[in-house]
JSON list of C-alpha atoms and ligand atoms in Angstrom, two decimals:
[
{"chain": "A", "resi": 25, "resn": "MET", "atom": "CA", "xyz": [39.01, -86.90, 67.81]},
{"chain": "A", "resi": 26, "resn": "ARG", "atom": "CA", "xyz": [39.13, -83.43, 66.07]},
{"chain": "A", "resi": 27, "resn": "VAL", "atom": "CA", "xyz": [39.73, -83.39, 62.33]},
{"chain": "A", "resi": 28, "resn": "ILE", "atom": "CA", "xyz": [40.93, -80.52, 60.18]},
{"chain": "A", "resi": 29, "resn": "THR", "atom": "CA", "xyz": [41.07, -80.12, 56.37]},
{"chain": "A", "resi": 30, "resn": "PHE", "atom": "CA", "xyz": [41.76, -77.31, 53.94]},
{"chain": "A", "resi": 31, "resn": "GLY", "atom": "CA", "xyz": [40.72, -76.41, 50.41]},
{"chain": "A", "resi": 32, "resn": "THR", "atom": "CA", "xyz": [39.29, -73.80, 48.14]},
{"chain": "A", "resi": 33, "resn": "PHE", "atom": "CA", "xyz": [35.90, -75.50, 47.59]},
{"chain": "A", "resi": 34, "resn": "ASP", "atom": "CA", "xyz": [35.16, -73.28, 44.58]},
{"chain": "A", "resi": 35, "resn": "VAL", "atom": "CA", "xyz": [32.14, -74.23, 42.40]},
{"chain": "A", "resi": 36, "resn": "PHE", "atom": "CA", "xyz": [31.21, -76.78, 45.07]},
{"chain": "A", "resi": 37, "resn": "HIS", "atom": "CA", "xyz": [30.96, -80.30, 43.59]},
{"chain": "A", "resi": 38, "resn": "VAL", "atom": "CA", "xyz": [30.37, -83.92, 44.79]},
{"chain": "A", "resi": 39, "resn": "GLY", "atom": "CA", "xyz": [34.18, -84.58, 45.19]},
{"chain": "A", "resi": 40, "resn": "HIS", "atom": "CA", "xyz": [34.21, -81.83, 47.81]},
{"chain": "A", "resi": 41, "resn": "LEU", "atom": "CA", "xyz": [31.22, -83.33, 49.59]},
{"chain": "A", "resi": 42, "resn": "ASN", "atom": "CA", "xyz": [32.73, -86.79, 49.56]},
{"chain": "A", "resi": 43, "resn": "ILE", "atom": "CA", "xyz": [36.04, -85.71, 51.15]},
{"chain": "A", "resi": 44, "resn": "LEU", "atom": "CA", "xyz": [34.31, -83.62, 53.80]},
{"chain": "A", "resi": 45, "resn": "GLU", "atom": "CA", "xyz": [31.96, -86.46, 54.77]},
{"chain": "A", "resi": 46, "resn": "ARG", "atom": "CA", "xyz": [34.80, -88.91, 54.87]},
{"chain": "A", "resi": 47, "resn": "ALA", "atom": "CA", "xyz": [36.98, -86.51, 56.89]},
{"chain": "A", "resi": 48, "resn": "ARG", "atom": "CA", "xyz": [34.10, -86.06, 59.42]},
{"chain": "A", "resi": 49, "resn": "GLU", "atom": "CA", "xyz": [33.72, -89.85, 59.75]},
{"chain": "A", "resi": 50, "resn": "MET", "atom": "CA", "xyz": [37.36, -90.02, 60.97]},
{"chain": "A", "resi": 51, "resn": "GLY", "atom": "CA", "xyz": [36.52, -88.18, 64.13]},
{"chain": "A", "resi": 52, "resn": "ASP", "atom": "CA", "xyz": [33.66, -86.35, 65.93]},
{"chain": "A", "resi": 53, "resn": "HIS", "atom": "CA", "xyz": [34.47, -82.72, 64.99]},
{"chain": "A", "resi": 54, "resn": "LEU", "atom": "CA", "xyz": [35.47, -81.35, 61.61]},
{"chain": "A", "resi": 55, "resn": "THR", "atom": "CA", "xyz": [37.10, -77.92, 61.07]},
{"chain": "A", "resi": 56, "resn": "VAL", "atom": "CA", "xyz": [37.53, -76.68, 57.48]},
{"chain": "A", "resi": 57, "resn": "GLY", "atom": "CA", "xyz": [40.00, -74.00, 56.46]},
{"chain": "A", "resi": 58, "resn": "VAL", "atom": "CA", "xyz": [38.62, -72.41, 53.31]},
{"chain": "A", "resi": 59, "resn": "SER", "atom": "CA", "xyz": [41.36, -70.67, 51.43]},
{"chain": "A", "resi": 60, "resn": "SER", "atom": "CA", "xyz": [41.05, -66.92, 50.86]},
{"chain": "A", "resi": 61, "resn": "ASP", "atom": "CA", "xyz": [40.58, -65.33, 47.39]},
{"chain": "A", "resi": 62, "resn": "ALA", "atom": "CA", "xyz": [44.07, -63.76, 47.74]},
{"chain": "A", "resi": 63, "resn": "LEU", "atom": "CA", "xyz": [45.72, -67.08, 48.61]},
{"chain": "A", "resi": 64, "resn": "ASN", "atom": "CA", "xyz": [44.15, -68.69, 45.59]},
{"chain": "A", "resi": 65, "resn": "PHE", "atom": "CA", "xyz": [45.30, -65.90, 43.33]},
{"chain": "A", "resi": 66, "resn": "ASP", "atom": "CA", "xyz": [48.88, -66.46, 44.67]},
{"chain": "A", "resi": 67, "resn": "LYS", "atom": "CA", "xyz": [48.65, -70.30, 44.23]},
{"chain": "A", "resi": 68, "resn": "LYS", "atom": "CA", "xyz": [46.75, -70.63, 40.91]},
{"chain": "A", "resi": 69, "resn": "GLY", "atom": "CA", "xyz": [47.15, -67.21, 39.22]},
{"chain": "A", "resi": 70, "resn": "ARG", "atom": "CA", "xyz": [43.36, -66.70, 39.12]},
{"chain": "A", "resi": 71, "resn": "LEU", "atom": "CA", "xyz": [40.62, -65.78, 41.48]},
{"chain": "A", "resi": 72, "resn": "PRO", "atom": "CA", "xyz": [37.99, -68.36, 42.43]},
{"chain": "A", "resi": 73, "resn": "ILE", "atom": "CA", "xyz": [34.62, -68.03, 40.70]},
{"chain": "A", "resi": 74, "resn": "TYR", "atom": "CA", "xyz": [32.75, -67.74, 44.10]},
{"chain": "A", "resi": 75, "resn": "LEU", "atom": "CA", "xyz": [33.82, -65.11, 46.68]},
{"chain": "A", "resi": 76, "resn": "GLN", "atom": "CA", "xyz": [35.53, -66.49, 49.87]},
{"chain": "A", "resi": 77, "resn": "MET", "atom": "CA", "xyz": [32.62, -65.56, 52.11]},
{"chain": "A", "resi": 78, "resn": "ASP", "atom": "CA", "xyz": [30.23, -67.43, 49.83]},
{"chain": "A", "resi": 79, "resn": "ARG", "atom": "CA", "xyz": [32.54, -70.44, 49.69]},
{"chain": "A", "resi": 80, "resn": "LEU", "atom": "CA", "xyz": [32.82, -70.34, 53.46]},
{"chain": "A", "resi": 81, "resn": "ARG", "atom": "CA", "xyz": [29.05, -70.17, 53.90]},
{"chain": "A", "resi": 82, "resn": "LEU", "atom": "CA", "xyz": [28.37, -73.11, 51.54]},
{"chain": "A", "resi": 83, "resn": "VAL", "atom": "CA", "xyz": [30.87, -75.33, 53.43]},
{"chain": "A", "resi": 84, "resn": "GLU", "atom": "CA", "xyz": [29.61, -74.14, 56.82]},
{"chain": "A", "resi": 85, "resn": "ALA", "atom": "CA", "xyz": [26.03, -75.02, 55.94]},
{"chain": "A", "resi": 86, "resn": "LEU", "atom": "CA", "xyz": [26.94, -78.75, 55.48]},
{"chain": "A", "resi": 87, "resn": "GLY", "atom": "CA", "xyz": [25.82, -81.20, 58.15]},
{"chain": "A", "resi": 88, "resn": "CYS", "atom": "CA", "xyz": [29.23, -82.88, 58.25]},
{"chain": "A", "resi": 89, "resn": "VAL", "atom": "CA", "xyz": [31.05, -79.55, 59.05]},
{"chain": "A", "resi": 90, "resn": "ASP", "atom": "CA", "xyz": [31.31, -78.25, 62.56]},
{"chain": "A", "resi": 91, "resn": "GLU", "atom": "CA", "xyz": [33.53, -75.21, 62.15]},
{"chain": "A", "resi": 92, "resn": "VAL", "atom": "CA", "xyz": [35.01, -73.09, 59.37]},
{"chain": "A", "resi": 93, "resn": "PHE", "atom": "CA", "xyz": [37.59, -70.33, 59.02]},
{"chain": "A", "resi": 94, "resn": "ILE", "atom": "CA", "xyz": [39.34, -68.46, 56.20]},
{"chain": "A", "resi": 95, "resn": "GLU", "atom": "CA", "xyz": [42.88, -69.79, 55.47]},
{"chain": "A", "resi": 96, "resn": "ASP", "atom": "CA", "xyz": [44.94, -66.63, 54.65]},
{"chain": "A", "resi": 97, "resn": "SER", "atom": "CA", "xyz": [48.39, -68.16, 54.31]},
{"chain": "A", "resi": 98, "resn": "LEU", "atom": "CA", "xyz": [49.95, -71.51, 53.58]},
{"chain": "A", "resi": 99, "resn": "GLU", "atom": "CA", "xyz": [52.76, -70.68, 56.05]},
{"chain": "A", "resi": 100, "resn": "LEU", "atom": "CA", "xyz": [50.24, -70.61, 58.94]},
{"chain": "A", "resi": 101, "resn": "LYS", "atom": "CA", "xyz": [49.10, -74.20, 58.50]},
{"chain": "A", "resi": 102, "resn": "GLU", "atom": "CA", "xyz": [50.85, -75.37, 61.62]},
{"chain": "A", "resi": 103, "resn": "ARG", "atom": "CA", "xyz": [49.31, -72.51, 63.61]},
{"chain": "A", "resi": 104, "resn": "TYR", "atom": "CA", "xyz": [45.89, -73.35, 62.32]},
{"chain": "A", "resi": 105, "resn": "ILE", "atom": "CA", "xyz": [46.26, -77.04, 63.28]},
{"chain": "A", "resi": 106, "resn": "ILE", "atom": "CA", "xyz": [47.41, -76.10, 66.78]},
{"chain": "A", "resi": 107, "resn": "ASP", "atom": "CA", "xyz": [44.83, -73.32, 67.33]},
{"chain": "A", "resi": 108, "resn": "HIS", "atom": "CA", "xyz": [41.93, -75.64, 66.25]},
{"chain": "A", "resi": 109, "resn": "ARG", "atom": "CA", "xyz": [43.37, -78.44, 68.43]},
{"chain": "A", "resi": 110, "resn": "ALA", "atom": "CA", "xyz": [43.22, -80.88, 65.47]},
{"chain": "A", "resi": 111, "resn": "ASP", "atom": "CA", "xyz": [44.24, -84.52, 66.09]},
{"chain": "A", "resi": 112, "resn": "ILE", "atom": "CA", "xyz": [44.04, -85.46, 62.40]},
{"chain": "A", "resi": 113, "resn": "LEU", "atom": "CA", "xyz": [44.85, -83.53, 59.25]},
{"chain": "A", "resi": 114, "resn": "VAL", "atom": "CA", "xyz": [42.96, -84.94, 56.27]},
{"chain": "A", "resi": 115, "resn": "MET", "atom": "CA", "xyz": [43.73, -84.03, 52.62]},
{"chain": "A", "resi": 116, "resn": "GLY", "atom": "CA", "xyz": [42.93, -85.53, 49.22]},
{"chain": "A", "resi": 117, "resn": "ASN", "atom": "CA", "xyz": [45.65, -87.77, 47.81]},
{"chain": "A", "resi": 118, "resn": "ASP", "atom": "CA", "xyz": [46.50, -85.13, 45.13]},
{"chain": "A", "resi": 119, "resn": "TRP", "atom": "CA", "xyz": [48.54, -83.75, 48.14]},
{"chain": "A", "resi": 120, "resn": "GLN", "atom": "CA", "xyz": [50.09, -87.14, 49.01]},
{"chain": "A", "resi": 121, "resn": "GLY", "atom": "CA", "xyz": [53.33, -86.54, 51.00]},
{"chain": "A", "resi": 122, "resn": "LYS", "atom": "CA", "xyz": [53.08, -82.79, 50.91]},
{"chain": "A", "resi": 123, "resn": "PHE", "atom": "CA", "xyz": [51.91, -82.41, 54.52]},
{"chain": "A", "resi": 124, "resn": "ASP", "atom": "CA", "xyz": [54.03, -85.14, 56.15]},
{"chain": "A", "resi": 125, "resn": "GLN", "atom": "CA", "xyz": [55.96, -82.52, 58.17]},
{"chain": "A", "resi": 126, "resn": "PHE", "atom": "CA", "xyz": [52.87, -82.02, 60.35]},
{"chain": "A", "resi": 127, "resn": "GLU", "atom": "CA", "xyz": [53.13, -85.60, 61.60]},
{"chain": "A", "resi": 128, "resn": "ALA", "atom": "CA", "xyz": [55.16, -84.02, 64.48]},
{"chain": "A", "resi": 129, "resn": "ILE", "atom": "CA", "xyz": [51.90, -82.37, 65.74]},
{"chain": "A", "resi": 130, "resn": "CYS", "atom": "CA", "xyz": [48.98, -84.50, 64.46]},
{"chain": "A", "resi": 131, "resn": "GLN", "atom": "CA", "xyz": [48.10, -87.62, 62.46]},
{"chain": "A", "resi": 132, "resn": "VAL", "atom": "CA", "xyz": [48.19, -86.92, 58.68]},
{"chain": "A", "resi": 133, "resn": "CYS", "atom": "CA", "xyz": [45.83, -88.81, 56.40]},
{"chain": "A", "resi": 134, "resn": "TYR", "atom": "CA", "xyz": [45.41, -88.63, 52.59]},
{"chain": "A", "resi": 135, "resn": "LEU", "atom": "CA", "xyz": [42.12, -89.87, 51.22]},
{"chain": "A", "resi": 136, "resn": "PRO", "atom": "CA", "xyz": [41.57, -90.95, 47.61]},
{"chain": "A", "resi": 137, "resn": "ARG", "atom": "CA", "xyz": [40.14, -88.20, 45.42]},
{"chain": "A", "resi": 138, "resn": "THR", "atom": "CA", "xyz": [36.70, -88.71, 43.83]},
{"chain": "A", "resi": 139, "resn": "PRO", "atom": "CA", "xyz": [37.50, -89.65, 40.17]},
{"chain": "A", "resi": 140, "resn": "SER", "atom": "CA", "xyz": [36.54, -87.56, 37.13]},
{"chain": "A", "resi": 141, "resn": "ILE", "atom": "CA", "xyz": [35.51, -84.30, 38.86]},
{"chain": "A", "resi": 142, "resn": "SER", "atom": "CA", "xyz": [37.33, -81.04, 39.74]},
{"chain": "A", "resi": 143, "resn": "THR", "atom": "CA", "xyz": [36.56, -77.39, 39.86]},
{"chain": "A", "resi": 144, "resn": "THR", "atom": "CA", "xyz": [38.92, -76.63, 36.99]},
{"chain": "A", "resi": 145, "resn": "GLU", "atom": "CA", "xyz": [37.41, -79.38, 34.81]},
{"chain": "A", "resi": 146, "resn": "THR", "atom": "CA", "xyz": [33.88, -78.15, 35.61]},
{"chain": "A", "resi": 147, "resn": "ILE", "atom": "CA", "xyz": [34.75, -74.57, 34.66]},
{"chain": "A", "resi": 148, "resn": "GLU", "atom": "CA", "xyz": [36.25, -75.90, 31.34]},
{"chain": "A", "resi": 149, "resn": "VAL", "atom": "CA", "xyz": [33.13, -77.96, 30.61]},
{"chain": "A", "resi": 150, "resn": "ILE", "atom": "CA", "xyz": [30.89, -74.95, 31.22]},
{"chain": "A", "resi": 151, "resn": "LYS", "atom": "CA", "xyz": [33.10, -72.67, 29.04]},
{"chain": "A", "resi": 152, "resn": "ASN", "atom": "CA", "xyz": [32.96, -75.14, 26.13]},
{"chain": "A", "resi": 153, "resn": "ARG", "atom": "CA", "xyz": [29.20, -75.70, 26.19]},
{"chain": "B", "resi": 23, "resn": "LIG", "atom": "N1", "xyz": [38.91, -83.30, 46.20]},
{"chain": "B", "resi": 23, "resn": "LIG", "atom": "C1", "xyz": [38.59, -84.66, 46.13]},
{"chain": "B", "resi": 23, "resn": "LIG", "atom": "N2", "xyz": [38.08, -85.20, 44.97]},
{"chain": "B", "resi": 23, "resn": "LIG", "atom": "C2", "xyz": [37.95, -84.41, 43.87]},
{"chain": "B", "resi": 23, "resn": "LIG", "atom": "C3", "xyz": [38.32, -83.02, 43.98]},
{"chain": "B", "resi": 23, "resn": "LIG", "atom": "C4", "xyz": [38.79, -82.55, 45.17]},
{"chain": "B", "resi": 23, "resn": "LIG", "atom": "O1", "xyz": [38.71, -85.43, 47.08]},
{"chain": "B", "resi": 23, "resn": "LIG", "atom": "N3", "xyz": [37.54, -84.93, 42.74]},
{"chain": "B", "resi": 23, "resn": "LIG", "atom": "C5", "xyz": [39.49, -82.82, 47.48]},
{"chain": "B", "resi": 23, "resn": "LIG", "atom": "C6", "xyz": [40.92, -82.27, 47.28]},
{"chain": "B", "resi": 23, "resn": "LIG", "atom": "O2", "xyz": [41.82, -83.37, 47.30]},
{"chain": "B", "resi": 23, "resn": "LIG", "atom": "C7", "xyz": [40.98, -81.37, 48.49]},
{"chain": "B", "resi": 23, "resn": "LIG", "atom": "C8", "xyz": [39.56, -80.84, 48.66]},
{"chain": "B", "resi": 23, "resn": "LIG", "atom": "O3", "xyz": [38.73, -81.66, 47.87]},
{"chain": "B", "resi": 23, "resn": "LIG", "atom": "O4", "xyz": [41.36, -82.09, 49.64]},
{"chain": "B", "resi": 23, "resn": "LIG", "atom": "C9", "xyz": [39.49, -79.37, 48.14]},
{"chain": "B", "resi": 23, "resn": "LIG", "atom": "O5", "xyz": [39.97, -79.40, 46.82]},
{"chain": "B", "resi": 23, "resn": "LIG", "atom": "P1", "xyz": [39.91, -78.14, 45.87]},
{"chain": "B", "resi": 23, "resn": "LIG", "atom": "O6", "xyz": [41.36, -77.84, 45.40]},
{"chain": "B", "resi": 23, "resn": "LIG", "atom": "O7", "xyz": [39.16, -77.04, 46.44]},
{"chain": "B", "resi": 23, "resn": "LIG", "atom": "O8", "xyz": [39.07, -78.78, 44.65]},
{"chain": "B", "resi": 23, "resn": "LIG", "atom": "P2", "xyz": [39.46, -79.15, 43.13]},
{"chain": "B", "resi": 23, "resn": "LIG", "atom": "O9", "xyz": [38.26, -79.60, 42.47]},
{"chain": "B", "resi": 23, "resn": "LIG", "atom": "O10", "xyz": [40.66, -80.10, 43.17]},
{"chain": "B", "resi": 23, "resn": "LIG", "atom": "O11", "xyz": [39.97, -77.67, 42.56]},
{"chain": "B", "resi": 23, "resn": "LIG", "atom": "P3", "xyz": [40.89, -77.37, 41.35]},
{"chain": "B", "resi": 23, "resn": "LIG", "atom": "O12", "xyz": [40.34, -78.08, 40.12]},
{"chain": "B", "resi": 23, "resn": "LIG", "atom": "O13", "xyz": [40.74, -75.84, 41.19]},
{"chain": "B", "resi": 23, "resn": "LIG", "atom": "O14", "xyz": [42.28, -77.73, 41.70]}
]
């Protein structure tokens, strides 16, 4: 089974590692779409701390990740799922219900987020030290 997931993975933390490891355990091949700097700017109104090529390389270096690509557009999600021949789309449950439309082309699974950690919170903690 081929698994796909998406995310920014900025200021990489253990919550990111946990979801990628759990996603990989759901199949035997994991593809990760790492969202581009421009896409993040559109979504969150700020650029990530780490550049997209660095975020991509950090994710690619993990033992649980088989393949990576840059996600340039939210509208292309269906295309990415098809092109990467994904059987299962995995997302954290902060996205619960948001990707149900893809059930027409693959299984959609939301995994519980790791509590008490996020990129936004980590940046805030560092700022306030
Ligand atoms: N994720 C998770 N547990 C966390 C944080 C993130 O399982 N504590 C998952 C998200 O649900 C998503 C993936 O990791 O499927 C990538 O999330 P991303 O948005 O890059 O990380 P966040 O830490 O949530 O970033 P931000 O604070 O900027 O929203």
